[in-house]
mmCIF file of C-alpha atoms and ligand atoms in Angstrom:
data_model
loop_
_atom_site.group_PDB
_atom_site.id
_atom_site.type_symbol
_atom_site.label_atom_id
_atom_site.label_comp_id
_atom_site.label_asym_id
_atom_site.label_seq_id
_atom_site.Cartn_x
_atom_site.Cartn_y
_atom_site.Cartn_z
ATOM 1 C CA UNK A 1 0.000 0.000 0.000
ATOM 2 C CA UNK A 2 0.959 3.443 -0.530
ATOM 3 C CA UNK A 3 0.791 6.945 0.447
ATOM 4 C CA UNK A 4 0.030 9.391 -2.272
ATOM 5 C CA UNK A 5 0.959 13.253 -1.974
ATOM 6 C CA UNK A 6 -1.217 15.011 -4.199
ATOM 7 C CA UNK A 7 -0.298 18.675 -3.509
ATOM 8 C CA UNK A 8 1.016 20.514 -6.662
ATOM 9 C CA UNK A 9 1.456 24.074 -4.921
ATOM 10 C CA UNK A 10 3.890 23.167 -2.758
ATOM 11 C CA UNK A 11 8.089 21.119 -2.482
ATOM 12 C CA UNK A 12 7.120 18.570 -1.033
ATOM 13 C CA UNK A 13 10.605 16.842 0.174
ATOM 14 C CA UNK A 14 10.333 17.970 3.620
ATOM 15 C CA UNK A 15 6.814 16.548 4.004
ATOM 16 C CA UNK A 16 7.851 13.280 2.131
ATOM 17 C CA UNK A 17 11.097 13.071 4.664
ATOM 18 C CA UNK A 18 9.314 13.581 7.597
ATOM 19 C CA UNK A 19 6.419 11.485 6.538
ATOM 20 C CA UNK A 20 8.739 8.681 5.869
ATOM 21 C CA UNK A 21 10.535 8.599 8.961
ATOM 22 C CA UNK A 22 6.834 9.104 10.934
ATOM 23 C CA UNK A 23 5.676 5.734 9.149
ATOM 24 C CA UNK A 24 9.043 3.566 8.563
ATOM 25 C CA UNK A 25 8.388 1.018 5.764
ATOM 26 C CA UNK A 26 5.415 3.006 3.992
ATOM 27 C CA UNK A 27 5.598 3.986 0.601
ATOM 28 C CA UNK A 28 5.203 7.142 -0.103
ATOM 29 C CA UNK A 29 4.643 9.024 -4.096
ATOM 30 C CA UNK A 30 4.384 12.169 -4.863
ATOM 31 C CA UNK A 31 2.237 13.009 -7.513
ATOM 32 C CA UNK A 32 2.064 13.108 -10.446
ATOM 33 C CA UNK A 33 4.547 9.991 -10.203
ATOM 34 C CA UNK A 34 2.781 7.692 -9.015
ATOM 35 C CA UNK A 35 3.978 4.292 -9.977
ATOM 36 C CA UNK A 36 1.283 1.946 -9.273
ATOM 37 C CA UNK A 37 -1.996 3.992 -8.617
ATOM 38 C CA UNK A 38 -3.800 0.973 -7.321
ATOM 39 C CA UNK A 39 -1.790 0.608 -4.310
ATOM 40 C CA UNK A 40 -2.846 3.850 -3.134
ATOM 41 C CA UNK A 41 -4.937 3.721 0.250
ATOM 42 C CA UNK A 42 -4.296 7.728 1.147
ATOM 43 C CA UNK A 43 -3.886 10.783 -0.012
ATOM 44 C CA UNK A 44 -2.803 13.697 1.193
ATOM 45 C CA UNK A 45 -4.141 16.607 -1.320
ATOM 46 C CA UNK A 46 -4.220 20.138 -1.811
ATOM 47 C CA UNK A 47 -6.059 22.103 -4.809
ATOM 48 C CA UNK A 48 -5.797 18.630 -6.368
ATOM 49 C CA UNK A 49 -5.491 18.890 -10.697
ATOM 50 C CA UNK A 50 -8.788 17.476 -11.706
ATOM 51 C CA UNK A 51 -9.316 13.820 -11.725
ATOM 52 C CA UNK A 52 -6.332 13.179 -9.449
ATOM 53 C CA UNK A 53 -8.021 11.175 -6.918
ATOM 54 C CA UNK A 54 -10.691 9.133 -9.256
ATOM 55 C CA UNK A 55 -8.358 6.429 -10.556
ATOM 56 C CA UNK A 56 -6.947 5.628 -7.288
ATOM 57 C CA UNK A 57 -9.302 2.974 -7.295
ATOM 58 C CA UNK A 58 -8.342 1.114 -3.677
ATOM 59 C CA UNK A 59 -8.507 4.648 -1.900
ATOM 60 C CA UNK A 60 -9.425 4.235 1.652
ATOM 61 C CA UNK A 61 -9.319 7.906 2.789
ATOM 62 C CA UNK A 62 -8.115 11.146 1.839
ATOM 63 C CA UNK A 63 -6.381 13.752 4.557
ATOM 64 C CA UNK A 64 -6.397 17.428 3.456
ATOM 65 C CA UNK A 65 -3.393 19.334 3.832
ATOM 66 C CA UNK A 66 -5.229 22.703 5.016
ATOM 67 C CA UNK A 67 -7.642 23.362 7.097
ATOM 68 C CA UNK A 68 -10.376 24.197 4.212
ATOM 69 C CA UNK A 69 -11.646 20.963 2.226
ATOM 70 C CA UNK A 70 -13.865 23.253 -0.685
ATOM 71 C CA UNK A 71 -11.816 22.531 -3.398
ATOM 72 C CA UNK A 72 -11.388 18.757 -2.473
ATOM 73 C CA UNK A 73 -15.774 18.338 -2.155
ATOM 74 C CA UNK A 74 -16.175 20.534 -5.431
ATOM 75 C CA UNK A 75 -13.949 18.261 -7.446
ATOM 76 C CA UNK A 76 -16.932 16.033 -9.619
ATOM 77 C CA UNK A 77 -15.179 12.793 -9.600
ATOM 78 C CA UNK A 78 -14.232 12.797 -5.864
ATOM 79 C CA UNK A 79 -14.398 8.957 -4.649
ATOM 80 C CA UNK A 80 -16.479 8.499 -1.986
ATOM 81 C CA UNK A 81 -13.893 7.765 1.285
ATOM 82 C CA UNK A 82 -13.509 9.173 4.528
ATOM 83 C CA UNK A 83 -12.103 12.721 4.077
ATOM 84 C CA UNK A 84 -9.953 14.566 6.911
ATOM 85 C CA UNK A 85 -9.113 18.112 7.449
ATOM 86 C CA UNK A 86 -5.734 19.699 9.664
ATOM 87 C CA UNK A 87 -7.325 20.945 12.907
ATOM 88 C CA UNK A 88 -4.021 22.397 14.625
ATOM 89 C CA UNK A 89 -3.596 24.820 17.488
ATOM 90 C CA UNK A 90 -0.525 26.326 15.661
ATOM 91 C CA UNK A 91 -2.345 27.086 12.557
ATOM 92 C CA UNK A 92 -4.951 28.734 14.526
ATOM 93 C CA UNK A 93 -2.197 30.354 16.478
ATOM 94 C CA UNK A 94 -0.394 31.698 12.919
ATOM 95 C CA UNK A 95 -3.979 32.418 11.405
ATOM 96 C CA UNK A 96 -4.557 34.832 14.926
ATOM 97 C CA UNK A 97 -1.132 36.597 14.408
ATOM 98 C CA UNK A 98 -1.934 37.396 11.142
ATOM 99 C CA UNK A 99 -5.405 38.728 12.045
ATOM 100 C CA UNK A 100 -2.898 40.713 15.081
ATOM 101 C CA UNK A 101 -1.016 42.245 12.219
ATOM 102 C CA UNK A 102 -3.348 43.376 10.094
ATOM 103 C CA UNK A 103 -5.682 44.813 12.687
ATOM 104 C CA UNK A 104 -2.678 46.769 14.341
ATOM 105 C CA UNK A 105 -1.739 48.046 11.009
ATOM 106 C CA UNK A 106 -5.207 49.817 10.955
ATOM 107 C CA UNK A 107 -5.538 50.851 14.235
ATOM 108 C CA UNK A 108 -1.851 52.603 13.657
ATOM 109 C CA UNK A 109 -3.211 53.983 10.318
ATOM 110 C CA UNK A 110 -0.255 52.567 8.526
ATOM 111 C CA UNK A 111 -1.922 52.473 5.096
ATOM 112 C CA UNK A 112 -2.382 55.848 5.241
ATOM 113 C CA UNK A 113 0.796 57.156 6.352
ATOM 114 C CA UNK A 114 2.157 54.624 3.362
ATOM 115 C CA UNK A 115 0.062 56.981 1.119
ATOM 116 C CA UNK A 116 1.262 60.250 2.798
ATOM 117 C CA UNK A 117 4.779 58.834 2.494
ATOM 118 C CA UNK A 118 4.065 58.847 -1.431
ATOM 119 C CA UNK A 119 2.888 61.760 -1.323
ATOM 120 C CA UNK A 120 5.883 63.191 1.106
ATOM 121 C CA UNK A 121 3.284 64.037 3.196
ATOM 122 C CA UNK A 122 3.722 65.184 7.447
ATOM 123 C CA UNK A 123 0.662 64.661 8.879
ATOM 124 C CA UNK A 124 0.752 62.876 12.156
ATOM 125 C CA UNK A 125 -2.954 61.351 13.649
ATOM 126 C CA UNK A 126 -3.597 59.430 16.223
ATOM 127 C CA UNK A 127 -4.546 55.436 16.057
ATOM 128 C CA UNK A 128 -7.944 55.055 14.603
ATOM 129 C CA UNK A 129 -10.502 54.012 17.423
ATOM 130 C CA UNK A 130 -11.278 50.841 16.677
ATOM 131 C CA UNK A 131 -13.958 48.896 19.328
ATOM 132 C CA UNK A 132 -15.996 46.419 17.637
ATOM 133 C CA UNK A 133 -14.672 43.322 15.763
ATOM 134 C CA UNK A 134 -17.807 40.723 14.131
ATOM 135 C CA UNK A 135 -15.896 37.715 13.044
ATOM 136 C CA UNK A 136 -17.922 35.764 10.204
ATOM 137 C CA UNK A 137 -17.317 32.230 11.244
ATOM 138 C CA UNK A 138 -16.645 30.273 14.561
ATOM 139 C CA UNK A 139 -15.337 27.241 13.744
ATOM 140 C CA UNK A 140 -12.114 26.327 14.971
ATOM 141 C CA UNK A 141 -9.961 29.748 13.874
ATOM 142 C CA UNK A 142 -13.093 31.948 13.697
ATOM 143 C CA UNK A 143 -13.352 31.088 17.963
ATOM 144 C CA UNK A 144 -9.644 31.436 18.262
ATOM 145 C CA UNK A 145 -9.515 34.749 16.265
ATOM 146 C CA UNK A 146 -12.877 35.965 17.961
ATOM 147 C CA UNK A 147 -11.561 35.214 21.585
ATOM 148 C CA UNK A 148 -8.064 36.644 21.038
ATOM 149 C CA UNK A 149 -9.810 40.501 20.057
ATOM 150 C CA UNK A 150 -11.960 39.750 22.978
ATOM 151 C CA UNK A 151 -9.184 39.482 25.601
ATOM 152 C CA UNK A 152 -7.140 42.563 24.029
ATOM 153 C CA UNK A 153 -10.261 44.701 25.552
ATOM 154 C CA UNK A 154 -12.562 44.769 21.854
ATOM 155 C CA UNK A 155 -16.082 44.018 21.749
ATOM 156 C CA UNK A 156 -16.409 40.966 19.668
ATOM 157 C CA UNK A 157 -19.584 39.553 18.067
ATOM 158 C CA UNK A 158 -19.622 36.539 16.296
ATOM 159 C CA UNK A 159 -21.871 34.734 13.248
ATOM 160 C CA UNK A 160 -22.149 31.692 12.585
ATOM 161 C CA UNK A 161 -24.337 29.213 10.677
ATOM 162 C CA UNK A 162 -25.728 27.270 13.946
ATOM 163 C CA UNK A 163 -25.995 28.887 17.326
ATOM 164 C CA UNK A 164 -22.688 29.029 19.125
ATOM 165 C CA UNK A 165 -21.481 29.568 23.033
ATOM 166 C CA UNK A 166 -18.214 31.061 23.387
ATOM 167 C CA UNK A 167 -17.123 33.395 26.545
ATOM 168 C CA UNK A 168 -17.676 37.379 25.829
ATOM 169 C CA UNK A 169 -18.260 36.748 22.405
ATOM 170 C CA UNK A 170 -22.203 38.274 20.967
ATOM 171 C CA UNK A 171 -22.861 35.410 18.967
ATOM 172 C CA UNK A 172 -25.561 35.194 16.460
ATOM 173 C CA UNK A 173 -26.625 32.572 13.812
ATOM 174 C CA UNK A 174 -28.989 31.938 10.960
ATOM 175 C CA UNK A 175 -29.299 33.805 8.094
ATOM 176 C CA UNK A 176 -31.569 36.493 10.396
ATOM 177 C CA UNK A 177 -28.375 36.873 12.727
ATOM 178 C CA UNK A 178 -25.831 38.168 10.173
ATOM 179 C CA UNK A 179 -26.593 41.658 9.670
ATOM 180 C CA UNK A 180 -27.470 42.112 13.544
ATOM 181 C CA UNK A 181 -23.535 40.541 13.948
ATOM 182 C CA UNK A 182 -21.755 42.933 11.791
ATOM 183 C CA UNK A 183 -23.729 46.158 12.095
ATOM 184 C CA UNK A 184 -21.494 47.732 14.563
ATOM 185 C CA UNK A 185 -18.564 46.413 13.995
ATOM 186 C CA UNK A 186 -15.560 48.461 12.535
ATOM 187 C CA UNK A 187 -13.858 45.562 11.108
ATOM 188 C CA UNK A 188 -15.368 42.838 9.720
ATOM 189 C CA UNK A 189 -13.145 39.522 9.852
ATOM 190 C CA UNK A 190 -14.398 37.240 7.410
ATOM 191 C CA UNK A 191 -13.474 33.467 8.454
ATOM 192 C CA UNK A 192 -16.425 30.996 7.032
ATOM 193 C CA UNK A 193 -15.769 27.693 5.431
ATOM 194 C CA UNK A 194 -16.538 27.868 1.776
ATOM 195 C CA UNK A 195 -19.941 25.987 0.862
ATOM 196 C CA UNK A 196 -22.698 25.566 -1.512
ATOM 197 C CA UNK A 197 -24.834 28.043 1.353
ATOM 198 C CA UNK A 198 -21.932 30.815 1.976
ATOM 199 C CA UNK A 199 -20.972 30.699 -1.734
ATOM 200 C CA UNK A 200 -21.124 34.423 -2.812
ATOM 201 C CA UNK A 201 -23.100 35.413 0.542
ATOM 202 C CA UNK A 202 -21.228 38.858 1.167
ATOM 203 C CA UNK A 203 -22.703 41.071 -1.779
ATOM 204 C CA UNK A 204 -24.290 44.511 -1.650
ATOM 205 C CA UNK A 205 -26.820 43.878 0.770
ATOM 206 C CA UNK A 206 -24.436 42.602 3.568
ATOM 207 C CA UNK A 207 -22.125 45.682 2.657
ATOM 208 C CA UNK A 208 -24.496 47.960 2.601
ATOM 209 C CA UNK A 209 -25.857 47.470 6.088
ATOM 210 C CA UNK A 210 -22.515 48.040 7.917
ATOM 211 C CA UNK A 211 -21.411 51.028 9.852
ATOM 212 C CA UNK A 212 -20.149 53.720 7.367
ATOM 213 C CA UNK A 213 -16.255 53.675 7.197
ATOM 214 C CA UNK A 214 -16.011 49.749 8.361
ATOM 215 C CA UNK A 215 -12.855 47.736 7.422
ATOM 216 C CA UNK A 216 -12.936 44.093 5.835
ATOM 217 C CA UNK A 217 -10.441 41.839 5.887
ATOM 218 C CA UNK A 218 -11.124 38.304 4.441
ATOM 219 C CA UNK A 219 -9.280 34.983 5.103
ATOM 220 C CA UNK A 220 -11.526 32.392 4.233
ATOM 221 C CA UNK A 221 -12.130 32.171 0.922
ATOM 222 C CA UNK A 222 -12.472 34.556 -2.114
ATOM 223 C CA UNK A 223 -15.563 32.700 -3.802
ATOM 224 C CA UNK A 224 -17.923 33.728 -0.186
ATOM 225 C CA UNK A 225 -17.625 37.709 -1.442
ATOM 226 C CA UNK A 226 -19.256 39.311 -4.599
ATOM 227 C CA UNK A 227 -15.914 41.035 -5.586
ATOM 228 C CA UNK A 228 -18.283 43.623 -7.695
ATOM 229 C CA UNK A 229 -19.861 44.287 -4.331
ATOM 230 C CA UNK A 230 -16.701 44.944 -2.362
ATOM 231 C CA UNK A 231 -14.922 47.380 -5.119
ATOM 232 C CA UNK A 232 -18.627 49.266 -4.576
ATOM 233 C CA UNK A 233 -19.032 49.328 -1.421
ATOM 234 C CA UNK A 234 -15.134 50.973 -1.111
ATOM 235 C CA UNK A 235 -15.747 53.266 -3.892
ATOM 236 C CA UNK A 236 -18.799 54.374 -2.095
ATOM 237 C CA UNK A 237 -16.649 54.958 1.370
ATOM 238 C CA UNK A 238 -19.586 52.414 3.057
ATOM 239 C CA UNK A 239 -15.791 50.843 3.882
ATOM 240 C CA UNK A 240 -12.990 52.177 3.949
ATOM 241 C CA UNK A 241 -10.430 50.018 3.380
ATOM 242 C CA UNK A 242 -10.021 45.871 2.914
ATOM 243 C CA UNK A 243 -7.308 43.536 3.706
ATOM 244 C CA UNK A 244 -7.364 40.625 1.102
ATOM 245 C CA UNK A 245 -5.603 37.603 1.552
ATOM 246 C CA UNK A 246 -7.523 34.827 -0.733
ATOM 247 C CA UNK A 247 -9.384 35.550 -4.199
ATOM 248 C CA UNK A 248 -11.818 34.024 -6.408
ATOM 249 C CA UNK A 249 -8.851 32.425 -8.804
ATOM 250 C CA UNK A 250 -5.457 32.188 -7.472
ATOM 251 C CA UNK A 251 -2.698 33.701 -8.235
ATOM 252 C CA UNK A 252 -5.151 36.670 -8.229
ATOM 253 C CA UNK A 253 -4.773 37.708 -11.906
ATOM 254 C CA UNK A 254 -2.634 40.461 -13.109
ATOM 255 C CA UNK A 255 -5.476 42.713 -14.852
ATOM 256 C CA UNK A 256 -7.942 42.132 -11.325
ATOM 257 C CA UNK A 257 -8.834 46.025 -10.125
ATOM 258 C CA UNK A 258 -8.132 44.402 -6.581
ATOM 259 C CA UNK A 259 -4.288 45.216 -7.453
ATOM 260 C CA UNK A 260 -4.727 48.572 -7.713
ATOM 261 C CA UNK A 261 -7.463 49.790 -5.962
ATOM 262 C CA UNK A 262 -5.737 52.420 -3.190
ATOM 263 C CA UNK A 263 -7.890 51.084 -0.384
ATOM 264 C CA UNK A 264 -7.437 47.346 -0.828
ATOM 265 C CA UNK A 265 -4.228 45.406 1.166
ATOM 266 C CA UNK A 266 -3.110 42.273 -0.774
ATOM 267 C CA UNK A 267 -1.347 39.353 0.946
ATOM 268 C CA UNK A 268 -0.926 36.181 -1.635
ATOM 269 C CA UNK A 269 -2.468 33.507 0.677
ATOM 270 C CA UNK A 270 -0.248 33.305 3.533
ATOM 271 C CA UNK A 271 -2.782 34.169 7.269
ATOM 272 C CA UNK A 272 -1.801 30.529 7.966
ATOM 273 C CA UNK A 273 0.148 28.456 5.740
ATOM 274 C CA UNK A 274 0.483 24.643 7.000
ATOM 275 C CA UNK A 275 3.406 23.946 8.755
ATOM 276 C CA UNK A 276 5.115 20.674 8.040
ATOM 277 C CA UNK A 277 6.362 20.137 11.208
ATOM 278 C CA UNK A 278 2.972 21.084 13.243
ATOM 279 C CA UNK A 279 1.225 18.075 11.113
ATOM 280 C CA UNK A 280 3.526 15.445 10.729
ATOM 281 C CA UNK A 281 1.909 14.048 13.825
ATOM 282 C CA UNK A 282 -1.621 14.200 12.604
ATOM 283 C CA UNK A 283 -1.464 12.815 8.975
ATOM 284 C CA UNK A 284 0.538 9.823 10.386
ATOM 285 C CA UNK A 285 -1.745 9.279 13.381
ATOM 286 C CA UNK A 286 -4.654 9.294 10.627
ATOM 287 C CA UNK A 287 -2.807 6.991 8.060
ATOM 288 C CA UNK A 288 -2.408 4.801 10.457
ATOM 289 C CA UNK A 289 -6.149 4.649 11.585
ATOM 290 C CA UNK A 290 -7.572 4.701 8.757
ATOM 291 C CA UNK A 291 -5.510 1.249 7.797
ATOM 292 C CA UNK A 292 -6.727 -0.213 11.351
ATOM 293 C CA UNK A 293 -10.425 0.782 10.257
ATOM 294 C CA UNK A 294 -10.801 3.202 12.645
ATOM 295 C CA UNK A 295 -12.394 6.681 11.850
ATOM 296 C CA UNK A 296 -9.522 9.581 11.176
ATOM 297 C CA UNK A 297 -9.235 12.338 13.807
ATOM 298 C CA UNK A 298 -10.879 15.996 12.096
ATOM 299 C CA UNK A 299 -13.055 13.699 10.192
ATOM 300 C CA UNK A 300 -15.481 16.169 7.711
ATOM 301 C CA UNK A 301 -18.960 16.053 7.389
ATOM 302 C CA UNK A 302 -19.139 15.883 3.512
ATOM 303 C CA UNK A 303 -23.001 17.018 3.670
ATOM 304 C CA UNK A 304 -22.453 20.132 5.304
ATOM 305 C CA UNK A 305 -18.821 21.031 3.598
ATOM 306 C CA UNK A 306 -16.646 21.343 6.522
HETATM 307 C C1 LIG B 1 -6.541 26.350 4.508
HETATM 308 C C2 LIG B 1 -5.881 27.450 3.806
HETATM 309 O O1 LIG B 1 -7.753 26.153 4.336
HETATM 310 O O2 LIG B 1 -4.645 27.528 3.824
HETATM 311 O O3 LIG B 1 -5.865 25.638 5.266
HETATM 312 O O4 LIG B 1 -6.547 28.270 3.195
#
């Protein structure tokens, strides 16, 4: 039996190293050279190139690479096996420093004293007063991300699809809750999985109902946003500035009006990046169960597309 490594963005020798020394004895193939695709029992994929996965015909169970599993469920000929996703404190942990970053870089107005550098501007303000963060998601980084604002002293409210508890956090749910979650919030921290129901579900009419001058930083996903809808509502000043880190089609391409637009932050994919070493642990542990017959850890519910 073998392992398959079906992750084309990425080298992959330090995951194939470490893998092999984590599971002594185990082949292990990195796509696309895979030698005999009918000994392949797992796979560990990322953004897998269509039909990958459908002639590994004695797949037992597939282990994501990330954290997000949309573009494993939307491929068409996915086989029908156990899928797993990375559930990792440190990814939460880089995701949340990211968030720190970019939230500190607006409170300190640094994108506009990068402007009135350009313009050899001296105009010194003082940090933008920033209180209420709604974070759009509380899964596993969504609740991280949500409870690390809290604890720094912001008001934090929280949407997500079913009704969650977490401390200090407003939480609301249901499609009713989501304007009521991100009407007073001056940043907007968008952190949903990407499914058939949150496909496209930012457009005008969630922009439009924010507070006037609110800032919106995605991480999820770029397919949840109307990206017509979010050059609008920052031409209008209904925001006034967003911090994108994932698009629609990746690399975002060159003629996009995202690159240019003065108000708009890019960062090519990188709020939390899986680390090798942080997963090692976890892909083994679920090879290994999934050959025993037992269920993999992070198991996804395929219905519900996370
Ligand atoms: C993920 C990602 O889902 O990197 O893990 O976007």
């Amino acid at each position: 039996m073998t392992i398959a490594l079906i992750i084309p963005d990425r080298k992959l020798d330090d995951l194939h190293q470490r893998l092999s020394l984590a599971l002594p004895g185990t082949d292990i193939e990195i796509w696309p050279a895979i030698t005999e695709p009918d000994k392949v029992e797992f796979a560990v994929v990322w953004k897998q190139p269509k039909d990958s996965l459908a002639n590994l015909r004695s797949l037992k169970a597939i282990q994501c690479f990330g954290a997000g599993v949309d573009a494993i469920l939307a491929d068409t000929s996915l086989p029908a096996v156990p899928i797993a996703r990375i559930v990792d404190n440190s990814l939460s942990q880089t995701m949340v420093r990211y968030l720190d970053g970019v939230v500190s870089h607006y409170r300190l107005r640094l994108d506009q004293f990068k402007q009135q550098q350009q313009q050899t501007l001296w105009q010194p303000k003082g940090p933008r007063r920033l209180s209420n963060i709604c974070v759009l998601g509380l899964g596993e980084l969504g609740a991280a991300a949500a409870q690390h604002f809290s604890m720094l002293g912001y008001r934090v409210s929280g949407w997500a699809r079913t009704a969650k508890q977490l401390n200090n956090i407003d939480s609301y749910y249901g499609a009713a809750g989501l304007s009521a979650a991100a009407a007073n919030a001056d940043i907007v921290i968008c952190l949903l999985p990407l499914t058939p129901a949150t496909e496209n579900l930012l457009t005008d009419a969630f922009f439009n109902q924010l507070k006037a001058g609110a800032i919106f930083i995605n991480v999820a996903r770029g397919a949840l946003v109307d990206d017509r809808a979010l050059l609008q509502a920052l031409d209008s000043g209904k925001l006034q500035a967003a911090c994108l880190d994932v698009f629609r089609q990746e690399p975002l391409p060159e003629t996009h009006p995202f690159w240019q637009h003065p108000a708009i932050l890019i960062t090519p994919h990188v709020s939390a990046v899986t680390s090798v070493t942080a997963v090692i642990e976890q892909i083994a542990n679920n090879y290994q169960r999934s050959q025993r017959g037992e269920p993999m850890l992070n198991l996804v519910n395929v219905e519900r597309g996370y």
